[in-house]
Short mmCIF file of C-alpha atoms in Angstrom, two decimals:
data_model
loop_
_atom_site.label_atom_id
_atom_site.label_comp_id
_atom_site.label_asym_id
_atom_site.label_seq_id
_atom_site.Cartn_x
_atom_site.Cartn_y
_atom_site.Cartn_z
CA UNK I 1 3.33 15.78 1.98
CA UNK I 2 2.64 15.56 5.73
CA UNK I 3 -0.36 13.51 5.72
CA UNK I 4 -1.17 10.03 4.09
CA UNK I 5 -4.67 10.52 2.86
CA UNK I 6 -5.61 7.05 3.04
CA UNK I 7 -5.07 6.98 6.90
CA UNK I 8 -7.92 9.59 7.20
CA UNK I 9 -10.61 7.27 5.93
CA UNK I 10 -12.19 4.06 7.34
CA UNK I 11 -12.64 2.65 3.83
CA UNK I 12 -11.17 3.43 0.43
CA UNK I 13 -12.53 4.35 -3.04
CA UNK I 14 -15.57 2.64 -4.35
CA UNK I 15 -15.27 0.25 -1.39
CA UNK I 16 -16.92 3.18 0.50
CA UNK I 17 -20.25 2.54 -1.18
CA UNK I 18 -23.17 1.27 0.77
CA UNK I 19 -23.28 -2.45 0.30
CA UNK I 20 -26.17 -3.30 -2.32
CA UNK I 21 -28.51 -4.96 0.18
CA UNK I 22 -28.40 -2.02 2.45
CA UNK I 23 -28.86 0.19 -0.44
CA UNK I 24 -31.90 -1.61 -1.43
CA UNK I 25 -33.18 -0.92 2.03
CA UNK I 26 -32.51 2.65 1.92
CA UNK I 27 -34.31 3.25 -1.38
CA UNK I 28 -37.26 1.05 -0.55
CA UNK I 29 -40.69 2.81 -1.10
CA UNK I 30 -39.26 6.04 -2.43
CA UNK I 31 -41.84 7.53 -4.73
CA UNK I 32 -41.40 6.36 -8.39
CA UNK I 33 -41.39 9.02 -11.37
CA UNK I 34 -43.49 8.71 -14.33
CA UNK I 35 -42.32 10.97 -17.08
CA UNK I 36 -41.87 9.91 -20.63
CA UNK I 37 -38.76 12.40 -20.77
CA UNK I 38 -36.99 10.41 -18.29
CA UNK I 39 -35.66 7.62 -20.29
CA UNK I 40 -33.53 6.11 -17.60
CA UNK I 41 -34.09 6.68 -13.92
CA UNK I 42 -33.31 4.77 -10.68
CA UNK I 43 -35.48 1.54 -11.38
CA UNK I 44 -32.93 -0.35 -13.30
CA UNK I 45 -29.92 0.44 -11.00
CA UNK I 46 -28.03 2.08 -14.03
CA UNK I 47 -24.99 4.01 -13.85
CA UNK I 48 -26.59 7.37 -14.51
CA UNK I 49 -29.96 9.10 -15.19
CA UNK I 50 -31.01 10.02 -18.90
CA UNK I 51 -33.53 12.85 -19.75
CA UNK I 52 -34.67 13.51 -23.28
CA UNK I 53 -34.34 17.03 -24.47
CA UNK I 54 -35.57 16.64 -27.90
CA UNK I 55 -35.46 14.19 -30.74
CA UNK I 56 -31.64 14.33 -31.12
CA UNK I 57 -30.42 15.04 -27.65
CA UNK I 58 -30.70 13.78 -24.27
CA UNK I 59 -28.93 14.66 -21.02
CA UNK I 60 -27.05 11.94 -18.98
CA UNK I 61 -26.51 12.96 -15.35
CA UNK I 62 -24.61 11.41 -12.70
CA UNK I 63 -22.74 12.20 -9.41
CA UNK I 64 -19.92 10.21 -7.74
CA UNK I 65 -17.39 10.67 -5.02
CA UNK I 66 -15.48 8.68 -2.61
CA UNK I 67 -12.74 8.52 0.01
CA UNK I 68 -9.02 8.57 -0.81
CA UNK I 69 -7.63 5.33 -2.52
CA UNK I 70 -4.20 6.51 -2.73
CA UNK I 71 -2.12 8.89 -0.69
CA UNK I 72 -0.76 11.00 -3.72
CA UNK I 73 -3.47 13.85 -3.86
CA UNK I 74 -3.03 14.58 -7.73
CA UNK I 75 -3.55 10.87 -8.26
CA UNK I 76 -6.46 10.72 -5.87
CA UNK I 77 -8.09 13.58 -7.89
CA UNK I 78 -7.42 12.08 -11.28
CA UNK I 79 -8.88 8.55 -10.07
CA UNK I 80 -12.08 10.11 -8.58
CA UNK I 81 -12.80 12.24 -11.59
CA UNK I 82 -12.00 9.25 -14.04
CA UNK I 83 -14.44 7.31 -12.06
CA UNK I 84 -17.18 10.00 -12.19
CA UNK I 85 -16.91 10.49 -15.81
CA UNK I 86 -17.03 6.80 -16.42
CA UNK I 87 -20.80 6.63 -15.61
CA UNK I 88 -21.50 8.91 -18.71
CA UNK I 89 -19.52 6.75 -20.99
CA UNK I 90 -21.24 3.65 -19.51
CA UNK I 91 -24.54 5.13 -20.72
CA UNK I 92 -23.15 5.65 -24.25
CA UNK I 93 -22.67 9.54 -23.61
CA UNK I 94 -19.97 12.09 -23.91
CA UNK I 95 -19.41 14.34 -20.86
CA UNK I 96 -20.22 17.92 -21.33
CA UNK I 97 -19.77 19.69 -17.92
CA UNK I 98 -18.64 18.76 -14.56
CA UNK I 99 -18.93 20.14 -11.13
CA UNK I 100 -16.46 19.65 -8.14
CA UNK I 101 -17.60 17.91 -4.82
CA UNK I 102 -15.03 18.12 -2.05
CA UNK I 103 -15.19 17.43 1.50
CA UNK I 104 -12.11 17.63 3.89
CA UNK I 105 -11.31 17.48 7.58
CA UNK I 106 -9.42 20.45 9.02
CA UNK I 107 -6.14 18.70 9.30
CA UNK I 108 -5.81 18.47 5.48
CA UNK I 109 -3.66 21.36 4.17
CA UNK I 110 -5.00 23.79 1.66
CA UNK I 111 -2.03 22.79 -0.71
CA UNK I 112 -3.18 19.14 -0.60
CA UNK I 113 -6.79 20.29 -1.42
CA UNK I 114 -5.69 22.34 -4.24
CA UNK I 115 -3.60 19.57 -5.70
CA UNK I 116 -6.62 16.96 -5.56
CA UNK I 117 -8.77 19.51 -7.52
CA UNK I 118 -5.83 20.08 -9.98
CA UNK I 119 -5.74 16.31 -10.54
CA UNK I 120 -9.33 16.18 -11.35
CA UNK I 121 -9.26 19.20 -13.45
CA UNK I 122 -6.68 17.83 -15.75
CA UNK I 123 -8.67 14.53 -16.09
CA UNK I 124 -11.90 16.60 -16.99
CA UNK I 125 -9.99 18.46 -19.60
CA UNK I 126 -8.55 15.14 -20.97
CA UNK I 127 -12.15 14.04 -21.33
CA UNK I 128 -13.08 17.12 -23.46
CA UNK I 129 -15.47 18.20 -20.55
CA UNK I 130 -15.73 21.78 -19.14
CA UNK I 131 -15.18 22.01 -15.25
CA UNK I 132 -17.83 24.60 -14.35
CA UNK I 133 -17.57 25.11 -10.55
CA UNK I 134 -18.41 23.03 -7.40
CA UNK I 135 -19.20 22.78 -3.70
CA UNK I 136 -16.88 22.10 -0.65
CA UNK I 137 -17.62 21.19 2.96
CA UNK I 138 -15.66 20.39 6.18
CA UNK I 139 -16.26 16.70 7.10
CA UNK I 140 -14.48 14.16 9.37
CA UNK I 141 -13.26 12.00 6.30
CA UNK I 142 -12.04 13.46 2.96
CA UNK I 143 -14.14 12.77 -0.11
CA UNK I 144 -13.82 13.96 -3.72
CA UNK I 145 -15.69 13.38 -7.05
CA UNK I 146 -17.82 15.17 -9.74
CA UNK I 147 -21.27 15.64 -10.77
CA UNK I 148 -21.22 15.26 -14.44
CA UNK I 149 -23.74 16.13 -17.30
CA UNK I 150 -23.28 14.54 -20.65
CA UNK I 151 -25.12 14.10 -23.85
CA UNK I 152 -26.33 11.06 -25.84
CA UNK I 153 -28.58 10.48 -28.62
CA UNK I 154 -31.86 9.15 -27.29
CA UNK I 155 -31.84 6.17 -29.71
CA UNK I 156 -28.24 5.27 -28.59
CA UNK I 157 -28.65 5.16 -24.85
CA UNK I 158 -27.12 1.99 -23.20
CA UNK I 159 -28.77 0.76 -19.96
CA UNK I 160 -28.79 -2.35 -17.75
CA UNK I 161 -31.97 -3.46 -19.32
CA UNK I 162 -30.79 -4.14 -22.94
CA UNK I 163 -28.86 -7.39 -22.53
CA UNK I 164 -30.36 -10.48 -24.52
CA UNK I 165 -29.49 -14.11 -24.22
CA UNK I 166 -26.55 -15.02 -26.53
CA UNK I 167 -24.73 -11.72 -26.16
CA UNK I 168 -21.11 -11.95 -25.60
CA UNK I 169 -19.41 -10.24 -22.27
CA UNK I 170 -16.49 -8.29 -23.02
CA UNK I 171 -14.42 -6.61 -20.11
CA UNK I 172 -12.19 -3.72 -20.77
CA UNK I 173 -10.10 -3.51 -17.67
CA UNK I 174 -8.68 -6.14 -15.53
CA UNK I 175 -9.84 -6.65 -11.99
CA UNK I 176 -7.98 -6.24 -8.80
CA UNK I 177 -7.89 -2.50 -7.81
CA UNK I 178 -9.50 -3.24 -4.36
CA UNK I 179 -7.06 -6.00 -3.65
CA UNK I 180 -4.02 -4.06 -4.62
CA UNK I 181 -5.03 -0.68 -2.71
CA UNK I 182 -5.78 -2.74 0.44
CA UNK I 183 -2.33 -4.16 0.18
CA UNK I 184 -0.66 -0.64 -0.29
CA UNK I 185 -2.67 0.83 2.64
CA UNK I 186 -1.23 -2.09 4.68
CA UNK I 187 2.23 -1.42 3.26
CA UNK I 188 2.34 -4.90 1.95
CA UNK I 189 2.19 -3.86 -1.90
CA UNK I 190 5.02 -3.21 -4.43
CA UNK I 191 5.81 -0.30 -6.89
CA UNK I 192 4.84 -2.66 -9.65
CA UNK I 193 1.43 -3.31 -8.15
CA UNK I 194 0.77 0.21 -7.55
CA UNK I 195 1.65 1.24 -10.98
CA UNK I 196 -0.86 -1.35 -12.49
CA UNK I 197 -3.62 -0.14 -10.32
CA UNK I 198 -3.08 3.52 -10.68
CA UNK I 199 -2.64 3.13 -14.63
CA UNK I 200 -6.00 1.30 -14.68
CA UNK I 201 -7.85 3.77 -12.37
CA UNK I 202 -6.91 6.70 -14.19
CA UNK I 203 -7.81 5.26 -17.60
CA UNK I 204 -10.94 6.86 -19.21
CA UNK I 205 -13.69 4.65 -20.46
CA UNK I 206 -14.16 6.62 -23.59
CA UNK I 207 -14.69 3.54 -25.81
CA UNK I 208 -18.26 3.40 -24.46
CA UNK I 209 -19.33 6.42 -26.28
CA UNK I 210 -17.78 5.34 -29.56
CA UNK I 211 -19.37 1.94 -29.46
CA UNK I 212 -22.72 3.17 -28.44
CA UNK I 213 -22.63 5.75 -31.25
CA UNK I 214 -22.11 2.84 -33.79
CA UNK I 215 -24.81 0.84 -32.32
CA UNK I 216 -22.56 -2.33 -31.61
CA UNK I 217 -23.75 -3.34 -28.21
CA UNK I 218 -26.95 -3.88 -26.44
CA UNK I 219 -26.12 -3.10 -22.82
CA UNK I 220 -23.19 -1.80 -20.87
CA UNK I 221 -22.25 -1.11 -17.28
CA UNK I 222 -19.10 -0.24 -15.61
CA UNK I 223 -17.49 -2.13 -12.93
CA UNK I 224 -16.91 -0.23 -9.81
CA UNK I 225 -17.81 -0.66 -6.06
CA UNK I 226 -20.22 -3.62 -6.35
CA UNK I 227 -17.57 -5.78 -8.21
CA UNK I 228 -18.03 -7.78 -11.39
CA UNK I 229 -20.59 -10.01 -9.76
CA UNK I 230 -22.62 -7.24 -8.23
CA UNK I 231 -22.78 -5.17 -11.38
CA UNK I 232 -23.36 -8.08 -13.61
CA UNK I 233 -26.04 -9.23 -11.42
CA UNK I 234 -27.98 -5.94 -11.59
CA UNK I 235 -27.83 -6.07 -15.40
CA UNK I 236 -29.10 -9.74 -15.43
CA UNK I 237 -31.96 -8.82 -13.20
CA UNK I 238 -32.89 -5.63 -15.41
CA UNK I 239 -32.48 -7.57 -18.61
CA UNK I 240 -34.28 -10.52 -17.51
CA UNK I 241 -31.43 -12.80 -18.41
CA UNK I 242 -28.74 -14.94 -16.67
CA UNK I 243 -25.02 -15.16 -17.26
CA UNK I 244 -22.10 -17.52 -17.55
CA UNK I 245 -18.72 -16.37 -16.52
CA UNK I 246 -15.53 -18.22 -17.46
CA UNK I 247 -13.37 -17.46 -14.27
CA UNK I 248 -10.00 -18.56 -15.84
CA UNK I 249 -10.50 -15.95 -18.85
CA UNK I 250 -11.32 -13.02 -16.40
CA UNK I 251 -7.89 -10.85 -16.23
CA UNK I 252 -6.20 -9.68 -13.22
CA UNK I 253 -4.21 -6.41 -13.17
CA UNK I 254 -1.18 -8.43 -11.97
CA UNK I 255 -0.20 -11.92 -11.29
CA UNK I 256 0.38 -10.86 -7.71
CA UNK I 257 -3.24 -10.16 -7.17
CA UNK I 258 -4.42 -13.86 -6.15
CA UNK I 259 -1.31 -14.09 -4.02
CA UNK I 260 -2.47 -10.95 -2.23
CA UNK I 261 -6.02 -12.47 -1.68
CA UNK I 262 -4.36 -15.66 -0.31
CA UNK I 263 -2.56 -13.53 2.14
CA UNK I 264 -5.65 -11.89 3.49
CA UNK I 265 -5.53 -8.50 1.71
CA UNK I 266 -9.29 -8.35 1.07
CA UNK I 267 -11.25 -5.02 1.50
CA UNK I 268 -14.41 -5.04 3.64
CA UNK I 269 -16.19 -3.81 0.41
CA UNK I 270 -15.14 -6.99 -1.41
CA UNK I 271 -16.42 -9.12 1.47
CA UNK I 272 -19.70 -7.39 1.63
CA UNK I 273 -19.98 -7.92 -2.23
CA UNK I 274 -19.25 -11.60 -2.08
CA UNK I 275 -21.83 -12.17 0.76
CA UNK I 276 -24.50 -10.35 -1.37
CA UNK I 277 -23.53 -12.30 -4.60
CA UNK I 278 -24.01 -15.62 -2.97
CA UNK I 279 -27.57 -15.33 -3.17
CA UNK I 280 -27.62 -15.12 -7.03
CA UNK I 281 -24.38 -16.75 -7.99
CA UNK I 282 -23.68 -20.38 -8.53
CA UNK I 283 -20.01 -20.63 -7.80
CA UNK I 284 -19.67 -24.47 -8.90
CA UNK I 285 -16.07 -25.43 -7.89
CA UNK I 286 -14.55 -21.84 -7.81
CA UNK I 287 -12.27 -21.53 -4.74
CA UNK I 288 -12.86 -19.06 -2.10
CA UNK I 289 -9.89 -16.77 -3.41
CA UNK I 290 -11.48 -16.85 -6.98
CA UNK I 291 -14.88 -15.78 -5.42
CA UNK I 292 -13.16 -12.87 -3.69
CA UNK I 293 -11.54 -11.86 -6.91
CA UNK I 294 -14.73 -11.88 -8.94
CA UNK I 295 -16.54 -9.81 -6.19
CA UNK I 296 -13.55 -7.43 -5.72
CA UNK I 297 -14.76 -3.84 -5.09
CA UNK I 298 -13.22 -1.98 -8.04
CA UNK I 299 -12.57 1.78 -8.19
CA UNK I 300 -12.75 3.38 -11.58
CA UNK I 301 -12.99 -0.06 -13.32
CA UNK I 302 -13.61 -1.02 -16.89
CA UNK I 303 -16.73 -1.33 -18.93
CA UNK I 304 -18.81 -4.73 -19.20
CA UNK I 305 -20.24 -4.96 -22.73
CA UNK I 306 -22.91 -7.17 -23.90
CA UNK I 307 -22.11 -7.65 -27.64
CA UNK I 308 -24.25 -9.51 -30.12
CA UNK I 309 -21.99 -12.12 -31.79
CA UNK I 310 -22.17 -10.55 -35.15
CA UNK I 311 -20.81 -7.36 -33.88
CA UNK I 312 -17.89 -8.78 -31.94
CA UNK I 313 -15.32 -8.40 -34.41
CA UNK I 314 -15.97 -4.72 -34.94
CA UNK I 315 -16.35 -3.99 -31.34
CA UNK I 316 -12.87 -5.48 -30.68
CA UNK I 317 -11.39 -3.41 -33.39
CA UNK I 318 -12.67 -0.35 -31.86
CA UNK I 319 -11.40 -1.30 -28.42
CA UNK I 320 -7.99 -2.07 -29.92
CA UNK I 321 -8.00 1.45 -31.66
CA UNK I 322 -8.95 3.08 -28.33
CA UNK I 323 -6.06 1.30 -26.59
CA UNK I 324 -8.15 -0.30 -23.85
CA UNK I 325 -6.40 -2.05 -21.01
CA UNK I 326 -7.93 -5.32 -22.00
CA UNK I 327 -10.56 -6.50 -24.38
CA UNK I 328 -11.32 -9.97 -23.19
CA UNK I 329 -14.43 -12.32 -23.60
CA UNK I 330 -15.17 -13.51 -20.12
CA UNK I 331 -18.49 -15.12 -20.74
CA UNK I 332 -22.08 -14.70 -22.24
CA UNK I 333 -25.69 -13.79 -21.51
CA UNK I 334 -28.04 -16.88 -21.25
CA UNK I 335 -31.66 -17.61 -21.02
CA UNK I 336 -33.08 -17.07 -17.40
CA UNK I 337 -31.76 -19.71 -14.91
CA UNK I 338 -32.43 -20.48 -11.13
CA UNK I 339 -29.27 -18.22 -10.43
CA UNK I 340 -28.37 -15.08 -12.30
CA UNK I 341 -24.81 -15.97 -12.68
CA UNK I 342 -23.01 -19.35 -13.19
CA UNK I 343 -19.20 -19.23 -12.51
CA UNK I 344 -17.38 -21.83 -14.54
CA UNK I 345 -13.93 -22.78 -13.56
#
């Protein structure tokens, strides 16, 4: 391969998102939509929109794309597709059709573009989804992702607004993709770190659909560019609750993640996330490195499940059957407090 894809972009993966504070400004004063068929729109900052078709079916619609997170074009395609499909699973749905979104600068060879699309197509096929076409443009930095449509039962939709005080927070993927991929871009990472990150980013969040269909959780979100704190903060606001996070129980993709943070391998997206999270998070005695870890901008991260205590054992059993990368209790939802999130060390 003649080009390192990550050198063509100013920021990588989901860290390319607009920061939450800036996004709020962009979206301000846009007209609201009042239609009883739109079960989930933009108001709750959810992962996807949901539109009811009939008593048994609702469409889940999402779109997601980002700049290269790795240099391998096939892996880049797989990661971007996995990330796009995740939004449907986070709403409790199953992907039905997908459309490619591809933007490339002129210097990217056509064979590389083909390989990116092939990686995405194989991941779409793994999800049991149909790739139905797409759109491509010429732009200064490469981007790739999918527009995905899924199906969900209207009574089984999972949103950011469903969490209740007492729900247990369960995470299905360890954190650290932003830290690791930043280290790799700076040529400071190892093959072991790279393998841990790519395995996580290429793992589909299919358990979201299974758990939703069995009615085991009240709310779910996937952890991507805004980090654990950013996505949990949105869930707390939409649900009218607060949360306690046990920092020592939050898993890392590799023991070396904290060493990388100490060495300064922190992406700009993670720094933006932490600056935003400080307004709604009580960090207590958490170290600066731990704060960066909890705010790390994830690419194709795991699901954060809000599980009623009586459903925890069954939920954990399903996660084990589905071979999730982790199934870790990291805290719980609580009654509303002065800060949305309390980090206990």
